[in-house]
Every structure is written in C-alpha cells, then in structure tokens.
C-alpha positions as MATLAB code, in Angstrom:
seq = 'XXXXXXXXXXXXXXXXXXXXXXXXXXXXXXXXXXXXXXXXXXXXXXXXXXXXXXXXXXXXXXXXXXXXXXXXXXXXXXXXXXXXXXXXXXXXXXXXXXXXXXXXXXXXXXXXXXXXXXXXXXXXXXXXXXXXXXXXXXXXXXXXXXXXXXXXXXXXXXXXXXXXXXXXXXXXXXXXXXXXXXXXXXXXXXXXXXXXXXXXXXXXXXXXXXXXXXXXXXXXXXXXXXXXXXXXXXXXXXXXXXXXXXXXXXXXXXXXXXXXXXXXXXXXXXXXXX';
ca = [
     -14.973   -9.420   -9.678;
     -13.505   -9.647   -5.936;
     -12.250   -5.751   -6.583;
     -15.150   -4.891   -8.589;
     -16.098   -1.994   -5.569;
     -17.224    1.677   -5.430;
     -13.444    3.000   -5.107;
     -10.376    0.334   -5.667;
      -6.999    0.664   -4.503;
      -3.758   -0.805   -4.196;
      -0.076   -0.220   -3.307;
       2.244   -0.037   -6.534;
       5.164   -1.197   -5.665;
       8.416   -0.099   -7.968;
       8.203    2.444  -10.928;
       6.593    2.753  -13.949;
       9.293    3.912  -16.334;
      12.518    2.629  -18.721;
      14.852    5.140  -18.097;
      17.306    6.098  -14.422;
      19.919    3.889  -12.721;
      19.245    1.491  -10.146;
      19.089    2.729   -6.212;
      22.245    0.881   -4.838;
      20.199   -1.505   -2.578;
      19.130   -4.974   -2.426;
      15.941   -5.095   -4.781;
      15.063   -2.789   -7.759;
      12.026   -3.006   -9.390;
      10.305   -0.827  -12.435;
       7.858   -1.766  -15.056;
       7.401   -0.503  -18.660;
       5.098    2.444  -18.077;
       2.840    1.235  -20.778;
       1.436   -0.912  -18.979;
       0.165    1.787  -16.516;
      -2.963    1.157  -18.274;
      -2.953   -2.251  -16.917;
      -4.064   -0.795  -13.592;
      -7.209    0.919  -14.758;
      -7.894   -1.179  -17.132;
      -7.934   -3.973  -13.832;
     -10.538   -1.715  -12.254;
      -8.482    0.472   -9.130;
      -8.872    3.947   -8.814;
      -5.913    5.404   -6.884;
      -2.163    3.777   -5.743;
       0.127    4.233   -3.048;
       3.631    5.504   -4.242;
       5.053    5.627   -0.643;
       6.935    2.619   -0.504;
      10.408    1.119   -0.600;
      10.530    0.623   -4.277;
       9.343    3.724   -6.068;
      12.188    5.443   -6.256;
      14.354    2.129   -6.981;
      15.253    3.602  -10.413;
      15.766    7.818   -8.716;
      13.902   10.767   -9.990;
      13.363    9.723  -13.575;
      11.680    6.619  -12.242;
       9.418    8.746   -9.869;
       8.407   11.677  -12.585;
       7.810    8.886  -15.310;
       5.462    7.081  -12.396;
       3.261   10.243  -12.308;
       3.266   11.194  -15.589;
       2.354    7.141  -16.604;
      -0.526    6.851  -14.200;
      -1.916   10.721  -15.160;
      -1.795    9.229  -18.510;
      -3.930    6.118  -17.445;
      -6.379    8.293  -15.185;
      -5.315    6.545  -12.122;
      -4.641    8.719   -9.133;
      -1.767    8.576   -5.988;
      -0.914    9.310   -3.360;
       2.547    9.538   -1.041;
       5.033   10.749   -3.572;
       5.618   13.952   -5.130;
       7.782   16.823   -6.552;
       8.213   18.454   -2.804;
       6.685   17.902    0.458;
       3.734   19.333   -0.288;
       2.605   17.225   -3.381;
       3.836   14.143   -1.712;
       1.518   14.542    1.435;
      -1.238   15.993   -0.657;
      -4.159   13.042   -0.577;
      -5.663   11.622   -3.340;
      -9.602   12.487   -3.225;
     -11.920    9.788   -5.337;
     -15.238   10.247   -5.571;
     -17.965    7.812   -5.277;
     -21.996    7.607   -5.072;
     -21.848   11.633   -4.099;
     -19.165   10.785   -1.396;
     -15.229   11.670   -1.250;
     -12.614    9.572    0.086;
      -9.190   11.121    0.439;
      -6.159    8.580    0.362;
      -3.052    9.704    2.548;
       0.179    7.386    1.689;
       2.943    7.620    3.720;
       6.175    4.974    4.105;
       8.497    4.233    7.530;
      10.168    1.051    6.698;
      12.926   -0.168    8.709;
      16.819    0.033    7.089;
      17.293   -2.615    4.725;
      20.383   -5.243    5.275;
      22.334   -3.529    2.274;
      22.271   -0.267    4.337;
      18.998    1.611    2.452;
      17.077    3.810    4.256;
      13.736    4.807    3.377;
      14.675    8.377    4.599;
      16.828    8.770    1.668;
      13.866    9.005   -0.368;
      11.841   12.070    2.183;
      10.412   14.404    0.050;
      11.087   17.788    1.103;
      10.422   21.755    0.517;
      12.850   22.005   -2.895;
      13.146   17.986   -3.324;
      11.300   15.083   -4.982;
      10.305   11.799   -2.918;
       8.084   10.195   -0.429;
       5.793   10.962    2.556;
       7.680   10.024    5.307;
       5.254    8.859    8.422;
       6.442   11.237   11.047;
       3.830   11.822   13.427;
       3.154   15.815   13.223;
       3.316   16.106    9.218;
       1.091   12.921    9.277;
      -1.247   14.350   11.973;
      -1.190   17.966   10.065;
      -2.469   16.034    6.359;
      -5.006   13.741    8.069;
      -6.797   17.162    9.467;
      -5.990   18.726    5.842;
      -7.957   15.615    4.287;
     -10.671   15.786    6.439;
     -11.252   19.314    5.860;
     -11.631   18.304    1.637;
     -13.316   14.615    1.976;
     -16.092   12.766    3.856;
     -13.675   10.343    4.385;
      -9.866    9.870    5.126;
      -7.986    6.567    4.384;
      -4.350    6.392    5.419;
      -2.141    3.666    4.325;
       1.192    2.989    5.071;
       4.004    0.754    3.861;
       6.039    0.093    7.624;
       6.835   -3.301    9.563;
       8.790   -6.240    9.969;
       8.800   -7.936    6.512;
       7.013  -11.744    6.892;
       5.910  -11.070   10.872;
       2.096  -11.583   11.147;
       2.161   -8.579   14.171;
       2.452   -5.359   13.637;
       5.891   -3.618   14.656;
       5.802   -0.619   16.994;
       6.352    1.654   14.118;
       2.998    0.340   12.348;
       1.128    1.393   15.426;
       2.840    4.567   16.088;
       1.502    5.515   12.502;
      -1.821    4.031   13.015;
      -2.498    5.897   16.610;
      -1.375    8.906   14.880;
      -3.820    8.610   11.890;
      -6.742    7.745   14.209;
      -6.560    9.933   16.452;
      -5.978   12.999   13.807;
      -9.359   11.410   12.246;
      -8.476    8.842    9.335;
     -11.640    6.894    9.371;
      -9.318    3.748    8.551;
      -5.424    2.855    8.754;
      -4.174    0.180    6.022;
      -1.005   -1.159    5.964;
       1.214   -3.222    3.618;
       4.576   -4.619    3.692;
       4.961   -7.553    5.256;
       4.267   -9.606    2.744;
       1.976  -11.776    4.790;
      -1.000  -10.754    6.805;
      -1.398   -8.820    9.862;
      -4.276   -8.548   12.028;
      -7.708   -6.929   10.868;
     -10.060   -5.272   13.751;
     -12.673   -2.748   14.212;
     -11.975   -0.153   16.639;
     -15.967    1.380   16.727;
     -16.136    2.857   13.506;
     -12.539    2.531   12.354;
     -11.325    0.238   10.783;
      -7.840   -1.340   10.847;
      -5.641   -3.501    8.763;
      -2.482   -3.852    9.697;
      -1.330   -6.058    6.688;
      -2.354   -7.396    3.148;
       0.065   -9.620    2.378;
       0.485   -9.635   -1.408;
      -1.561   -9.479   -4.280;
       0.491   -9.476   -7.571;
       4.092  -10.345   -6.651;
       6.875  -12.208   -7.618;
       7.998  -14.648   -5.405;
      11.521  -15.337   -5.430;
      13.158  -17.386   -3.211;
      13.514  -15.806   -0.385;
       9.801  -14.922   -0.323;
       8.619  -19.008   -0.820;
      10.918  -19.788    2.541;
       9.851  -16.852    4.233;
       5.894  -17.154    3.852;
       4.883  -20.827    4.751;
       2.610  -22.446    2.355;
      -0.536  -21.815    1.398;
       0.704  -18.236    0.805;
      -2.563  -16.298    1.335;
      -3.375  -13.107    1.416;
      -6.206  -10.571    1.365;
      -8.362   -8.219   -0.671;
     -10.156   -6.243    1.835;
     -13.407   -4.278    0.923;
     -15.140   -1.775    3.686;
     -17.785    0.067    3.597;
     -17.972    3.836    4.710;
     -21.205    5.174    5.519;
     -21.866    9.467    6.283;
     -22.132   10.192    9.395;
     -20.857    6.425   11.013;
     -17.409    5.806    9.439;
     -16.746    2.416    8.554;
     -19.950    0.351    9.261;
     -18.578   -3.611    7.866;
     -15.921   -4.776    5.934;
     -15.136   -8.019    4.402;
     -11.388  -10.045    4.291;
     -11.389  -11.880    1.128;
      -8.772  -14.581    1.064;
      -6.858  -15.306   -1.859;
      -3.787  -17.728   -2.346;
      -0.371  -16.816   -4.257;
      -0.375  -18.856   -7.167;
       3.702  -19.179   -6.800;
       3.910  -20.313  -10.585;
       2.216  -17.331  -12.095;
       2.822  -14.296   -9.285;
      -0.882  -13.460   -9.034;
      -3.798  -14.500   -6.656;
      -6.663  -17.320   -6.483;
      -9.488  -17.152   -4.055;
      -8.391  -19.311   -1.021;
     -10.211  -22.261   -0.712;
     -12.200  -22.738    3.459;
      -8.999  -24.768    4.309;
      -6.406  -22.519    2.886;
      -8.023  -19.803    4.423;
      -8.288  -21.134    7.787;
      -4.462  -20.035    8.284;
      -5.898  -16.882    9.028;
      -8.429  -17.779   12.211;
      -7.587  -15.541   15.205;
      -6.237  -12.777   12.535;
      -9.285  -11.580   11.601;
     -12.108   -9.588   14.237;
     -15.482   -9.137   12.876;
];
C-alpha cells in the first residue's frame, strides 16, 4: 500500500536475463527474467536501467532486460540499443497528465577498475545514458516538449555518504535548470538529503528498497538501516506542490523493507526539508 500511487517507479538494479558472461568487475547481478512480472505485478510503472549493474551480464543481459519488462508492460528508461533509445524518456500517463522519466548514470570508477563509461551508449552501440551535461540538458528540453512533466533520476555518488557528491549536483543543476520538474537520485545505498527548491523537488538519495545486504553493506550502513519511499505530487501549471518521505527499515534477514517505526526513523531528522 505505501507505493500504491498514480505512477510508481523504481531503479532496477542488474539484468533480467539467464544468458551472457559476467562484466569483469566487483559485483554482478541478474535475475531470471520471469520474474519481470514481479515488478508489475508489485504495482510500478516504469524503471531506471541506467545504473552500474545492468549491463553486469553485456549485451545479452541488456536486450533480454527490454524484451522481459516489454513483456511485463513495465516501461524504462536510461538504456537502449544506441544513444538515442537510451536517452529517449519513458512517458506514463496518469489522471489525463504525462510524466516523462529521463535515467541517466555517472558513478564514480569502481575499486576493481570498472568504469561506468564502458557501458555509454552511443550512435551504432548498445548501453546507458551517460549524465553529461549537454546530452542531459538537450533530453530534458526533448521531454518537456512530449510531457507535462519531466522526472530525471540518476544513479551517481559516493556509495554509503549521506551528502551528495559534486557529481550528483552537477547532474541535478543541469536537470533543473533545463526544466525537470524533479531530480531523484539513487546509489548510495543510504539516504541523502530531500528539499524543495519552489516547485522542484529534490532527492538526492533513497537508500534501498529491495536489496541484499552482504557484508560489506551491514558495516557500511549503521543500524537501523532505513530508507525511503518517496511519493510527490505534481500539479499543472505549479510543478511539484508536496511530497511525502516514507521511512522504511531493511529487514537484513529477508532483503526487503518494513515501515520504520518514530524512533527508527528519527535517524533521518535534519535530512529531510518540508
């Protein structure tokens, strides 16, 4: 019931498939892509593909991704065939009103020697949205031009810092200032501020919602683990108008959230700005 909104989305974060080789890097994840219908079937709408993980498993991982979630009738966004597909936004449609989702990924180099650049999509390749400022710029005015409303979210920062990294608000001054109505972010695997700036709105971090915490993530994220589903509301004419941070707890045992109880969720005072 907490993601029970108008429009629900998410960040999906490894590949939906059973066939490639793994990326040589530190971490590769993939799921069985029948349970693409999992995600639907959970209530969300649209995903984020640009992230660290998608392409953990190369091209076959990516294609079977696409061709899982098509199957499932969920959309994405920040991953494609070329550049063009990959920083294409995915438009949902809600109450008469269209909300385009532009996904794009900057994270730093990994301590195995990865680089998210590895993965740019470009004119006659498959991959990611990379967040470079003028391509970013160019498909936030695109968006805006097909949907009342323009949502960018990006997978960038310092993994377990509760402040955003330069990079996050490179990307996020970029967005807002091309017209993106709100800037969400997500890889940090603990959350980052939440503010209102007017009538945009942004999150610089989640945290996690389904995840599984290995070992390095329980000494990294101190106890009680929580994280956030936010919900915002967009209104014609006035951009984002109030949004709600819904604290949940990482059940460590079972990878997936709990509401927060009050004390659990007062980690978060001074994070959050009405």
């Amino acid at each position: 019931h907490l993601i029970d909104g108008d429009i629900a989305f998410a960040n999906l974060e490894g590949a939906l498939t059973d066939r490639g080789d793994p990326w040589p890097k530190g971490y590769n994840f993939r799921t069985p892509p029948r349970f693409a219908s999992g995600l639907r079937d959970a209530g969300f709408d649209v995903v984020s593909l640009a992230n660290n993980h998608t392409m953990d498993y190369g091209e076959p991982g990516l294609f079977d991704t696409i061709y899982s979630l098509a199957g499932s009738s969920v959309q994405y966004a920040g991953a494609g065939a070329n550049a063009v597909t990959a920083r294409a936004p995915a438009i949902i449609e809600a109450n008469g009103l269209s909300v385009a989702f532009v996904a794009c990924a900057d994270t730093p180099t990994e301590g195995g020697g990865f680089r998210i650049r590895d993965w740019a999509a470009t004119d006659s390749a498959s991959g990611l949205f990379i967040c470079d400022d003028a391509p970013l710029a160019a498909a936030v005015s695109s968006a805006r031009e097909q949907a009342d409303f323009v949502i960018v979210v990006a997978h960038a920062g310092d993994e377990y810092r509760t402040m955003p990294s330069a990079t996050q608000r490179r990307i996020a001054d970029t967005a807002l200032a091309a017209g993106a109505d709100a800037f969400i972010g997500h890889h940090a695997h603990v959350v980052q501020p939440v503010e209102l700036r007017g009538a945009k709105l942004v999150a610089w971090g989640l945290g996690n919602f389904i995840f599984d915490l290995d070992s390095v993530d329980l000494a990294n994220i101190p106890e009680p683990r929580v994280s956030l589903i936010l919900n915002m509301t967009l209104t014609q004419g006035a951009g984002v108008t109030s949004f709600e941070a819904i604290a949940v707890t990482q059940d460590e045992n079972e990878d997936r959230p709990r509401p927060a109880t009050p004390e659990e969720a007062a980690i978060l005072r001074g994070l959050i700005t009405p």
